[in-house]
Coordinates of C-alpha atoms in Angstrom, one line a residue:
M554 CA -0.1 -0.2 0.0
N555 CA 2.7 2.4 0.7
K556 CA 4.6 1.7 -2.5
I557 CA 1.2 2.7 -4.3
V558 CA 1.0 5.9 -2.4
S559 CA 4.6 6.5 -3.1
K560 CA 4.3 6.1 -6.7
L561 CA 1.1 8.2 -7.0
Y562 CA 2.8 11.0 -5.1
I563 CA 5.8 10.9 -7.7
A564 CA 3.5 10.8 -10.6
L565 CA 1.6 13.6 -9.2
L566 CA 4.4 15.7 -8.6
A567 CA 5.9 15.1 -11.9
T568 CA 2.4 16.1 -13.6
L569 CA 2.3 19.3 -11.2
V570 CA 5.9 20.5 -12.3
T571 CA 5.1 19.9 -15.9
L572 CA 1.8 22.0 -15.4
L573 CA 3.5 25.0 -13.8
S574 CA 6.1 24.7 -16.2
A575 CA 3.8 25.2 -19.0
C576 CA 1.8 27.7 -17.2
T577 CA 4.5 30.2 -15.9
P578 CA 4.6 33.3 -18.2
E579 CA 8.0 33.9 -19.8
T580 CA 8.5 37.4 -18.5
Y581 CA 11.9 36.6 -16.9
E582 CA 14.5 34.1 -17.1
L583 CA 18.0 33.4 -15.7
G584 CA 20.9 33.7 -17.8
S585 CA 22.8 30.4 -19.0
Q586 CA 25.1 29.1 -16.5
D587 CA 28.1 28.9 -18.9
I588 CA 28.3 32.8 -19.3
V589 CA 31.9 33.8 -17.9
S590 CA 33.3 36.9 -17.3
D591 CA 34.9 37.4 -20.4
D592 CA 31.3 37.5 -22.3
L593 CA 30.2 40.4 -20.1
A594 CA 33.0 42.7 -21.6
E595 CA 32.3 46.3 -22.8
G596 CA 31.4 46.3 -26.5
I597 CA 30.1 42.7 -26.2
A598 CA 27.5 42.9 -23.4
F599 CA 27.2 46.6 -22.8
S600 CA 28.1 50.0 -24.2
I601 CA 29.5 53.0 -22.4
T602 CA 29.0 56.4 -24.4
H603 CA 29.0 60.1 -23.6
D604 CA 26.6 62.8 -24.4
A605 CA 27.4 64.7 -27.5
V606 CA 26.5 68.0 -25.9
N607 CA 27.6 67.4 -22.3
P608 CA 30.1 64.7 -22.2
N609 CA 29.9 64.7 -18.4
I610 CA 26.7 62.8 -19.0
V611 CA 27.6 59.1 -19.4
Y612 CA 25.0 56.6 -20.7
L613 CA 25.2 52.8 -19.8
K614 CA 23.4 50.6 -21.9
S615 CA 22.9 46.7 -21.7
L616 CA 23.4 44.7 -25.2
M617 CA 22.1 41.5 -23.4
P618 CA 18.7 39.9 -24.3
S619 CA 15.9 41.6 -22.4
S620 CA 15.4 38.2 -20.7
Y621 CA 18.4 38.7 -18.5
Q622 CA 18.4 40.5 -15.4
V623 CA 21.4 42.9 -15.3
C624 CA 23.4 44.4 -12.3
W625 CA 25.5 47.6 -12.5
E626 CA 28.3 48.9 -10.2
H627 CA 29.1 52.3 -11.4
P628 CA 30.6 55.4 -9.6
Q629 CA 27.0 56.6 -8.4
G630 CA 26.0 53.2 -6.9
R631 CA 24.3 50.1 -8.1
S632 CA 21.4 49.8 -10.4
Q633 CA 19.5 47.0 -12.1
S634 CA 18.1 48.7 -15.0
A635 CA 19.1 48.0 -18.5
E636 CA 19.7 51.7 -19.2
V637 CA 21.5 54.1 -16.8
K638 CA 22.2 57.7 -17.0
L639 CA 25.2 58.9 -14.9
Q640 CA 25.6 62.7 -14.2
M641 CA 29.3 62.7 -13.4
P642 CA 30.2 66.5 -12.0
F643 CA 33.9 65.8 -11.3
E644 CA 37.0 65.1 -13.7
G645 CA 38.7 61.7 -13.3
E646 CA 38.8 58.2 -14.3
Y647 CA 36.0 56.0 -13.4
S648 CA 35.2 52.3 -13.6
V649 CA 32.0 50.4 -14.4
K650 CA 31.2 46.6 -13.7
F651 CA 28.5 44.8 -15.9
G652 CA 26.9 41.5 -14.8
V653 CA 24.0 39.4 -15.2
Q654 CA 22.1 36.8 -12.9
T655 CA 22.4 33.3 -14.0
R656 CA 21.4 30.0 -12.3
A657 CA 24.8 30.0 -10.6
G658 CA 24.5 33.5 -9.2
I659 CA 25.5 36.9 -10.4
V660 CA 28.6 37.0 -13.1
Y661 CA 30.3 40.0 -13.5
G662 CA 32.4 41.2 -16.6
P663 CA 35.9 42.8 -16.3
A664 CA 35.8 46.4 -15.1
A665 CA 35.6 49.2 -18.0
K666 CA 36.9 52.5 -17.7
F667 CA 35.8 55.8 -18.8
S668 CA 37.0 59.3 -18.2
I669 CA 35.7 62.7 -17.5
D670 CA 37.8 65.5 -18.5
S671 CA 36.2 68.6 -16.9
F672 CA 34.3 69.7 -13.7
C673 CA 30.3 70.3 -14.4
A674 CA 29.2 72.6 -11.7
E675 CA 25.4 72.2 -12.7
F676 CA 25.3 68.7 -11.1
V677 CA 26.3 69.9 -7.8
N678 CA 24.7 73.4 -7.9
D679 CA 21.5 72.4 -5.9
A680 CA 21.4 74.0 -2.3
L681 CA 21.1 70.5 -0.9
W682 CA 24.7 69.4 -2.1
T683 CA 26.0 72.7 -0.3
Y684 CA 24.0 71.8 2.7
L685 CA 25.3 68.5 2.9
S686 CA 28.9 68.7 2.2
G687 CA 29.8 72.3 2.5
G688 CA 29.9 73.0 -1.5
V689 CA 32.5 72.1 -3.9
N690 CA 36.0 71.7 -2.7
N691 CA 34.7 71.5 0.9
E692 CA 33.5 69.0 3.2
K693 CA 31.2 69.0 6.3
V694 CA 31.2 67.0 9.3
W695 CA 28.1 65.7 11.0
I696 CA 27.2 64.4 14.4
F697 CA 24.3 62.7 16.2
D698 CA 21.7 65.1 17.4
N699 CA 21.7 64.8 21.5
G700 CA 18.4 66.5 21.7
S701 CA 20.2 70.0 22.7
Y702 CA 20.0 71.9 19.5
G703 CA 16.3 72.6 19.1
F704 CA 15.7 70.1 16.4
A705 CA 15.0 66.4 17.2
A706 CA 14.5 65.1 20.9
G707 CA 17.7 62.7 20.3
E708 CA 19.5 60.5 18.0
V709 CA 16.3 58.7 16.6
T710 CA 12.9 59.1 16.1
Y711 CA 10.0 56.7 15.0
A712 CA 7.5 57.4 12.1
D713 CA 4.4 55.3 11.1
P714 CA 4.8 53.9 7.6
S715 CA 1.1 53.9 7.0
T716 CA 1.2 57.8 7.1
T717 CA 3.0 60.0 4.5
V718 CA 6.8 59.9 5.1
E719 CA 8.2 62.0 2.4
W720 CA 10.7 64.9 2.2
N721 CA 9.5 67.9 4.6
N722 CA 6.3 66.0 5.0
W723 CA 6.2 63.6 7.6
S724 CA 5.5 63.4 11.5
A725 CA 6.8 61.6 14.4
N726 CA 4.7 59.1 16.0
W727 CA 7.4 58.6 18.9
D728 CA 10.3 61.1 19.5
P729 CA 11.7 58.9 22.4
G730 CA 14.8 61.3 23.2
V731 CA 18.4 61.2 23.8
G732 CA 20.2 57.8 24.6
H733 CA 17.1 55.7 23.1
S734 CA 19.4 53.8 21.0
G735 CA 21.0 52.4 24.1
D736 CA 24.7 53.1 23.4
D737 CA 26.6 55.8 25.3
A738 CA 29.7 55.4 23.2
I739 CA 28.2 56.8 19.9
W740 CA 28.4 60.4 20.9
E741 CA 32.1 60.9 19.3
S742 CA 31.0 59.6 16.0
T743 CA 31.2 61.6 12.9
M744 CA 29.9 61.6 9.4
T745 CA 31.9 63.6 7.0
F746 CA 30.7 64.3 3.3
G747 CA 33.0 66.2 0.9
L748 CA 33.0 67.4 -2.7
T749 CA 36.8 67.4 -3.6
G750 CA 37.6 65.2 -6.4
G751 CA 34.3 63.5 -6.0
A752 CA 31.5 63.0 -3.7
N753 CA 33.1 61.3 -0.9
V754 CA 32.1 60.3 2.6
T755 CA 33.9 59.1 5.7
V756 CA 32.1 57.5 8.5
Y757 CA 33.7 57.2 12.0
N758 CA 31.7 55.2 14.4
S759 CA 33.1 55.8 17.9
S760 CA 31.2 52.9 19.4
S761 CA 33.0 50.5 17.2
Q762 CA 36.0 52.3 16.7
S763 CA 35.7 52.0 13.0
T764 CA 36.3 54.1 10.0
T765 CA 34.8 53.5 6.6
V766 CA 35.4 55.4 3.5
G767 CA 33.1 55.5 0.4
T768 CA 31.2 57.7 -2.1
F769 CA 27.6 59.1 -1.9
M770 CA 25.1 60.1 -4.4
L771 CA 22.4 62.7 -3.7
N772 CA 19.1 62.7 -5.8
V773 CA 17.8 66.0 -5.5
D774 CA 14.5 65.1 -7.2
D775 CA 13.7 62.1 -5.3
H776 CA 15.1 63.4 -2.0
T777 CA 17.2 60.3 -1.4
I778 CA 20.9 59.5 -0.4
T779 CA 22.9 56.6 -1.7
F780 CA 26.2 55.2 0.0
T781 CA 28.8 53.2 -1.8
D782 CA 31.2 51.2 0.1
C783 CA 29.9 52.5 3.6
E784 CA 26.7 52.7 5.5
L785 CA 24.5 55.7 7.0
L786 CA 26.0 56.1 10.5
H787 CA 23.8 54.4 13.2
T788 CA 24.3 52.8 16.4
P789 CA 26.2 49.4 15.7
S790 CA 23.6 47.2 17.8
W791 CA 20.8 48.4 15.6
S792 CA 22.3 47.0 12.7
D793 CA 20.1 43.7 12.3
R794 CA 16.9 46.0 12.4
S795 CA 17.2 46.9 8.8
T796 CA 18.7 45.1 5.7
N797 CA 19.1 48.4 4.0
W798 CA 21.6 51.1 5.5
N799 CA 23.0 52.4 2.3
R800 CA 20.7 52.3 -0.9
N801 CA 18.1 55.0 -1.8
L802 CA 17.6 56.2 2.0
K803 CA 14.8 59.0 2.5
L804 CA 16.1 62.3 3.0
L805 CA 13.5 64.0 5.2
E806 CA 14.9 67.0 6.2
L807 CA 18.2 68.8 5.6
D808 CA 19.4 72.6 5.9
E809 CA 22.5 74.2 6.7
N810 CA 22.6 72.9 10.4
H811 CA 20.5 69.6 10.8
L812 CA 19.8 66.6 8.6
R813 CA 17.4 63.8 9.3
I814 CA 17.4 60.3 7.0
G815 CA 15.0 57.7 6.9
V816 CA 15.8 53.9 7.3
M817 CA 12.8 51.1 7.0
R818 CA 13.0 48.9 9.9
D819 CA 12.3 45.3 8.3
N820 CA 13.1 42.8 11.0
S821 CA 10.7 40.7 13.0
E822 CA 9.5 43.7 14.8
G823 CA 7.7 44.9 11.6
P824 CA 8.0 47.8 9.2
W825 CA 8.4 51.1 10.6
W826 CA 10.5 54.3 9.7
L827 CA 13.6 54.9 12.0
I828 CA 14.6 58.4 11.4
W829 CA 18.2 59.2 12.3
N830 CA 18.9 62.6 13.5
F831 CA 22.1 64.8 12.9
V832 CA 23.5 68.2 13.3
S833 CA 26.5 69.7 11.7
K834 CA 29.7 69.8 14.1
E835 CA 30.2 73.6 13.3
Y836 CA 26.5 74.1 14.3
A837 CA 26.9 72.2 17.5
D838 CA 30.1 73.5 18.4
N839 CA 28.8 77.2 18.3
Y840 CA 25.3 76.5 19.4
V841 CA 23.8 79.0 22.0
P842 CA 20.2 78.1 23.0
E843 CA 17.7 80.7 22.4
D844 CA 16.5 82.2 25.6
K845 CA 13.0 80.7 25.8
P846 CA 10.5 80.7 29.0
D847 CA 10.5 77.4 30.8
P848 CA 7.8 75.2 29.6
E849 CA 5.0 74.8 32.2
P850 CA 2.2 72.3 32.8
V851 CA -0.9 72.6 31.0
L852 CA -4.0 71.8 33.3
P853 CA -7.6 71.1 32.0
D854 CA -10.3 73.4 32.1
G855 CA -12.1 73.7 35.4
W856 CA -9.0 72.4 37.1
E857 CA -9.6 74.8 40.1
D858 CA -13.1 73.4 40.8
M859 CA -11.6 69.7 40.3
V860 CA -9.0 70.4 43.3
S861 CA -11.2 72.1 45.5
E862 CA -14.6 70.7 45.3
V863 CA -15.0 66.8 45.0
V864 CA -17.8 66.3 47.5
T865 CA -17.2 69.3 49.9
T866 CA -14.9 72.2 50.2
E867 CA -12.6 70.2 52.1
I868 CA -10.5 67.3 50.3
K869 CA -8.2 65.0 52.2
W870 CA -5.4 64.1 49.7
T871 CA -3.5 60.8 50.5
M872 CA -0.2 59.8 48.8
S873 CA -0.9 56.7 46.5
P874 CA 0.8 53.7 48.3
D875 CA 1.0 51.8 44.7
V876 CA 2.6 54.8 42.6
P877 CA 3.8 57.5 45.1
F878 CA 6.4 59.4 43.5
D879 CA 8.5 60.1 40.1
W880 CA 10.4 62.9 38.5
A881 CA 8.9 65.2 36.0
N882 CA 9.8 67.5 33.3
L883 CA 9.0 71.2 33.2
D884 CA 6.0 70.6 31.3
G885 CA 4.7 68.2 33.9
S886 CA 5.4 65.0 32.0
L887 CA 6.6 62.1 33.8
M888 CA 10.1 61.1 33.4
N889 CA 9.7 57.3 34.3
N890 CA 6.0 56.5 34.4
F891 CA 6.7 54.0 37.2
T892 CA 3.7 51.6 37.8
A893 CA 2.7 49.7 40.9
G894 CA 5.3 47.0 41.7
N895 CA 7.8 48.1 39.0
Y896 CA 9.9 50.4 40.8
P897 CA 13.8 50.0 40.6
D898 CA 15.5 48.8 43.8
W899 CA 17.0 52.4 44.2
A900 CA 13.8 53.9 44.2
A901 CA 11.7 51.4 46.0
P902 CA 9.0 53.4 48.0
V903 CA 8.7 53.0 51.8
S904 CA 5.6 51.3 53.3
G905 CA 2.8 53.3 54.8
L906 CA 2.7 56.2 52.4
E907 CA -1.1 56.0 52.5
K908 CA -0.8 57.7 55.7
L909 CA 0.8 60.5 54.3
A910 CA -2.1 62.9 54.0
L911 CA -2.6 66.6 52.8
T912 CA -6.2 68.1 53.6
L913 CA -7.0 71.2 51.9
N914 CA -10.0 73.4 52.7
S915 CA -10.7 75.6 49.7
S916 CA -13.3 77.8 51.9
T917 CA -11.1 78.7 54.7
M918 CA -7.7 78.4 52.7
T919 CA -6.2 76.3 55.4
Y920 CA -4.3 73.1 55.2
S921 CA -3.3 70.1 57.4
L922 CA -0.2 67.8 56.6
I923 CA 0.0 64.5 58.7
L924 CA 3.0 62.3 58.0
P925 CA 3.1 58.4 58.6
D926 CA 5.3 59.0 61.5
G927 CA 2.4 61.3 63.2
T928 CA 4.3 64.5 62.5
S929 CA 1.8 67.1 61.5
S930 CA 1.7 70.8 60.4
D931 CA -1.4 73.1 60.1
G932 CA -1.5 76.5 58.2
T933 CA -2.8 78.5 55.7
Y934 CA -2.3 78.4 51.8
S935 CA -2.8 80.3 48.4
L936 CA -3.6 78.8 45.1
D937 CA -2.6 80.9 42.1
K938 CA -3.9 80.8 38.5
K939 CA -1.1 78.5 37.3
G940 CA -1.8 75.8 39.8
V941 CA 1.2 76.8 42.4
Y942 CA 0.3 76.0 46.0
T943 CA 2.1 78.3 48.6
F944 CA 2.1 77.3 52.3
S945 CA 2.4 79.6 55.1
L946 CA 4.8 77.2 56.9
P947 CA 7.5 75.1 56.0
L948 CA 6.3 71.7 55.2
P949 CA 8.1 69.0 57.3
A950 CA 10.2 66.4 55.1
Y951 CA 9.6 62.7 55.0
H952 CA 11.5 59.8 53.8
I953 CA 9.3 58.2 50.9
G954 CA 11.6 55.9 49.1
G955 CA 15.2 54.7 47.9
G956 CA 18.2 56.0 50.0
D957 CA 17.2 59.6 49.9
I958 CA 13.9 60.5 48.3
M959 CA 12.2 62.9 50.3
F960 CA 8.4 64.6 50.4
G961 CA 8.6 68.1 50.8
A962 CA 7.9 71.6 49.2
D963 CA 10.6 73.3 47.3
A964 CA 12.8 76.1 48.4
N965 CA 10.1 78.8 48.1
N966 CA 7.8 76.3 50.3
Q967 CA 5.5 75.7 47.1
L968 CA 4.1 72.6 45.4
R969 CA 3.0 72.7 41.9
I970 CA 0.1 71.3 40.2
L971 CA 1.7 69.1 37.3
S972 CA -1.2 67.2 36.2
I973 CA -4.9 66.1 37.1
E974 CA -6.2 62.6 36.6
S975 CA -9.9 62.4 35.8
V976 CA -12.5 60.1 33.9
G977 CA -15.9 61.2 33.1
G978 CA -15.6 64.2 35.3
S979 CA -14.4 62.3 38.4
V980 CA -11.2 63.3 39.8
M981 CA -8.9 60.4 40.2
G982 CA -5.6 61.8 41.2
M983 CA -3.2 64.7 41.2
W984 CA 0.4 64.9 40.8
L985 CA 2.3 67.9 42.8
G986 CA 5.7 68.7 42.1
A987 CA 8.4 70.2 44.1
R988 CA 10.9 72.5 41.5
S989 CA 14.5 71.2 41.9
S990 CA 17.1 74.0 42.7
E991 CA 19.9 72.1 40.8
K992 CA 17.8 70.8 37.5
D993 CA 15.2 71.8 35.3
E994 CA 12.9 69.0 36.7
Y995 CA 10.4 68.5 39.5
Q996 CA 10.4 65.8 42.2
A997 CA 6.6 64.7 41.6
Y998 CA 4.4 63.3 44.2
H999 CA 1.1 61.2 43.4
F1000 CA -1.8 62.1 45.6
V1001 CA -5.5 60.5 45.4
P1002 CA -8.7 62.5 46.8
N1003 CA -10.6 61.0 49.7
A1004 CA -13.5 63.7 50.1
G1005 CA -15.5 61.2 52.0
G1006 CA -12.4 60.2 54.3
S1007 CA -11.8 57.0 52.7
T1008 CA -7.8 56.4 52.4
E1009 CA -8.1 53.6 49.7
P1010 CA -8.5 54.8 46.2
E1011 CA -11.3 53.5 44.2
A1012 CA -11.6 52.0 40.5
T1013 CA -13.5 53.9 37.9
T1014 CA -16.0 52.3 36.0
I1015 CA -15.9 53.2 32.4
T1016 CA -19.1 53.3 30.2
V1017 CA -19.3 50.9 27.3
D1018 CA -21.8 51.0 24.5
N1019 CA -22.3 47.4 23.7
N1020 CA -24.5 48.7 20.7
K1021 CA -21.3 49.6 19.2
L1022 CA -19.0 46.6 20.1
V1023 CA -17.6 45.0 17.0
W1024 CA -16.6 41.1 17.1
G1025 CA -15.9 38.1 14.6
H1026 CA -13.0 37.5 12.3
L1027 CA -11.4 40.9 12.0
E1028 CA -7.9 39.9 11.0
N1029 CA -7.8 38.1 7.6
D1030 CA -4.4 36.6 8.3
K1031 CA -5.2 35.0 11.7
N1032 CA -7.9 32.5 13.0
N1033 CA -8.6 34.7 16.2
F1034 CA -12.1 35.7 17.4
R1035 CA -11.6 39.3 17.9
I1036 CA -13.7 41.5 20.3
E1037 CA -13.0 45.4 19.3
L1038 CA -13.7 48.1 21.9
Y1039 CA -11.5 50.6 19.9
N1040 CA -9.3 50.4 17.2
Q1041 CA -8.1 53.5 15.3
Y1042 CA -7.1 51.3 12.2
G1043 CA -10.5 49.5 12.5
Q1044 CA -14.1 49.6 12.3
T1045 CA -14.7 51.1 15.7
A1046 CA -12.2 54.5 14.7
S1047 CA -15.4 56.4 13.9
A1048 CA -17.9 54.9 16.3
S1049 CA -16.4 53.3 19.3
P1050 CA -18.0 51.6 22.2
V1051 CA -15.8 53.5 24.6
D1052 CA -14.1 56.9 24.8
P1053 CA -10.5 55.9 24.0
A1054 CA -9.3 59.2 25.9
S1055 CA -11.1 57.9 29.2
I1056 CA -8.8 54.8 29.5
V1057 CA -6.5 56.6 31.9
F1058 CA -4.9 54.3 34.4
D1059 CA -1.6 53.4 36.0
Y1060 CA -2.4 50.5 38.4
S1061 CA -4.9 48.1 37.2
M1062 CA -7.5 47.2 34.6
E1063 CA -10.6 44.6 35.1
L1064 CA -12.6 43.7 32.1
T1065 CA -15.4 41.4 32.3
F1066 CA -17.1 40.0 29.0
T1067 CA -19.9 37.6 28.1
I1068 CA -19.9 35.5 25.1
S1069 CA -23.0 33.3 24.1
G1070 CA -24.3 31.5 20.8
L1071 CA -21.0 29.7 20.3
S1072 CA -21.4 26.6 18.4
G1073 CA -19.4 23.4 16.9
D1074 CA -16.2 22.9 18.4
A1075 CA -16.1 26.4 19.7
A1076 CA -18.7 25.6 22.2
T1077 CA -16.8 23.0 24.2
K1078 CA -13.0 23.5 23.6
E1079 CA -10.7 25.6 25.7
Y1080 CA -9.1 28.6 24.1
N1081 CA -6.5 31.3 25.5
A1082 CA -7.7 34.7 25.1
G1083 CA -5.7 38.1 25.7
L1084 CA -6.2 41.6 25.8
M1085 CA -4.2 44.0 23.6
C1086 CA -4.2 47.6 24.9
T1087 CA -1.9 49.9 23.3
A1088 CA -1.4 53.5 24.2
S1089 CA -0.7 56.6 21.8
G1090 CA 2.7 56.6 20.4
W1091 CA 2.7 52.7 20.7
W1092 CA 4.0 52.6 24.4
P1093 CA 3.0 51.4 26.7
S1094 CA 1.7 48.5 24.9
Y1095 CA 0.4 45.3 26.4
S1096 CA -0.5 42.2 24.5
G1097 CA -1.6 39.1 26.4
T1098 CA -1.6 35.7 24.9
S1099 CA -3.3 33.9 28.1
D1100 CA -5.0 36.3 30.1
V1101 CA -8.1 34.1 30.4
K1102 CA -9.1 30.6 29.7
V1103 CA -12.3 30.8 27.5
K1104 CA -14.3 27.3 27.4
G1105 CA -17.7 27.7 25.9
N1106 CA -20.5 30.3 26.5
G1107 CA -19.9 32.2 29.7
T1108 CA -18.5 35.3 31.6
Y1109 CA -15.0 35.9 31.8
T1110 CA -12.7 38.4 33.4
I1111 CA -9.4 39.8 32.6
N1112 CA -7.1 41.7 35.0
I1113 CA -3.9 43.5 33.9
K1114 CA -1.1 45.4 35.6
P1115 CA 0.1 48.2 33.1
E1116 CA 4.0 48.5 32.5
A1117 CA 3.5 52.2 32.7
A1118 CA 0.9 54.8 32.8
Y1119 CA -1.9 54.9 30.2
N1120 CA -3.2 58.1 29.0
G1121 CA -5.7 57.1 26.4
V1122 CA -5.6 54.0 23.9
I1123 CA -5.4 53.6 20.0
V1124 CA -5.8 50.0 20.0
F1125 CA -8.2 48.4 22.7
V1126 CA -9.2 44.7 21.8
I1127 CA -9.6 41.1 23.2
D1128 CA -8.5 38.2 21.0
I1129 CA -9.5 34.5 21.7
I1130 CA -6.9 32.7 20.0
D1131 CA -7.5 30.4 17.0
M1132 CA -11.2 30.0 17.9
F1133 CA -12.7 31.4 14.9
S1134 CA -12.9 28.5 12.4
D1135 CA -14.4 26.2 15.2
I1136 CA -17.6 28.1 15.4
A1137 CA -20.2 26.6 13.5
E1138 CA -22.5 29.7 13.1
P1139 CA -20.5 32.8 13.6
D1140 CA -23.5 35.1 13.1
K1141 CA -25.2 33.7 16.1
V1142 CA -22.5 34.8 18.6
N1143 CA -23.2 37.7 20.9
V1144 CA -20.7 39.4 23.0
T1145 CA -21.3 42.1 25.7
I1146 CA -18.7 44.0 27.9
D1147 CA -20.2 43.7 31.5
T1148 CA -18.0 46.0 33.3
L1149 CA -14.7 47.7 32.7
R1150 CA -12.9 49.3 35.9
I1151 CA -9.6 51.0 35.8
L1152 CA -7.3 52.4 38.6

């Protein structure tokens, strides 16, 4: 029996190969294996001719049959077109190699040479050539942007490939700041472009202590740049994130002082634009920061009522025991986004911080501070239009974490409101900051309101409109059953069951859903289900694969602890893994979100 099956398999395979061979259109074929290098010489396989009017224009033309895939190596890079037009600005002797793809691989012929006898200024007179290289017979040195020069926030920026990413027409979806590439040794690196005797580039990478020398070609019409014999300067440990660091890279911004070049990430993380940011060394060496006012926190409309009247005019604010402190920039944004249980050892909060309470009475403008060790302080306070509390007496300091992390007011006996956490009009928390006298930052303290006297914060319930809930086979390339609460790339983008901006939490989320109408194998088999919850900017991003086990019709609950604070979401879905094809009657399935609570 096995022999019969084997013979049938061989016969079927032979028939299939024959059919495929007969049906494949002959639009391309590999060259013969017996082509040798001498067959691909100039005058036999290709030609080199100079333009009759401008001899600095050189035409390369394949003389091979059109069925051959040709490969050129020429002074301005590499090409696979049958005909290539070179615009050669500099005099000198140059070489060209011509090859074809064969079944044995690419075979190149001997190098052919051609000469350019005079300089052609019109080929490098575009302002972009001068910006990049300093002009003819000059060179210009570029270094990584460290975020201090008023252009980028750091050496690398991200851009979404689903949006427009073109010359002077793009926007960052994440500008993570200086040091994001994770290599402190890169900052002495340089990239030097010159136009002396050719378009030359020297790349020195201080991290790898390596120097490479090559040439470059700037396409001022398509706004691309190509490197030959070297690569765009980048952090060495990032090399595996793209397979192309030198060919037709996107020129996104270039002027006298700054340069931004896009490289497409194509590794297992998925396609995304990596924008590498540079400034000229001369500009950096002479940069004097513009005298600008310090950025300030932007508080929501009605913030004064929020912090003064929750239930009564007297509000007891207790320090959050889970996320009690952080550091903040001058605009109020948190630097670390610590979450419950995720503080590093050097900043571990001490216990009992829920007993640190600041009671404010907006009617009498009096305060009472009680520390966990029983120390207390009472006095009066004022609150200005910028959200700055000024206390009549110095607030006593208290050790709240690490070796020397202290609670207290600043040198002016002030605390400033950095941000207010609210959902649906309910105040969930407030961050107060003490301005550092040494750095442009705040020591930030996280308080939660307890107008009714409770010291334990309560979760906020988020309203879900189940009439707008979407579910089913929503990803064609996967067999998952998806429940979509919000997806800015999906069906709920214009009609969402939840307000995506209301998903603001840093401690926990509890989501309970009910599924009914399952049929076929889906009614009895057990499946893993996971929540996908992605914030704006794609971080933080939670993607669970087994948050709960789903077995048949019923009610299920997912609980998560976030890696960092969420301030809204762009993707918020539940995936029941590999279930969809097991559902006999998908149209009869019904899903509801029963409760959604965040804290």
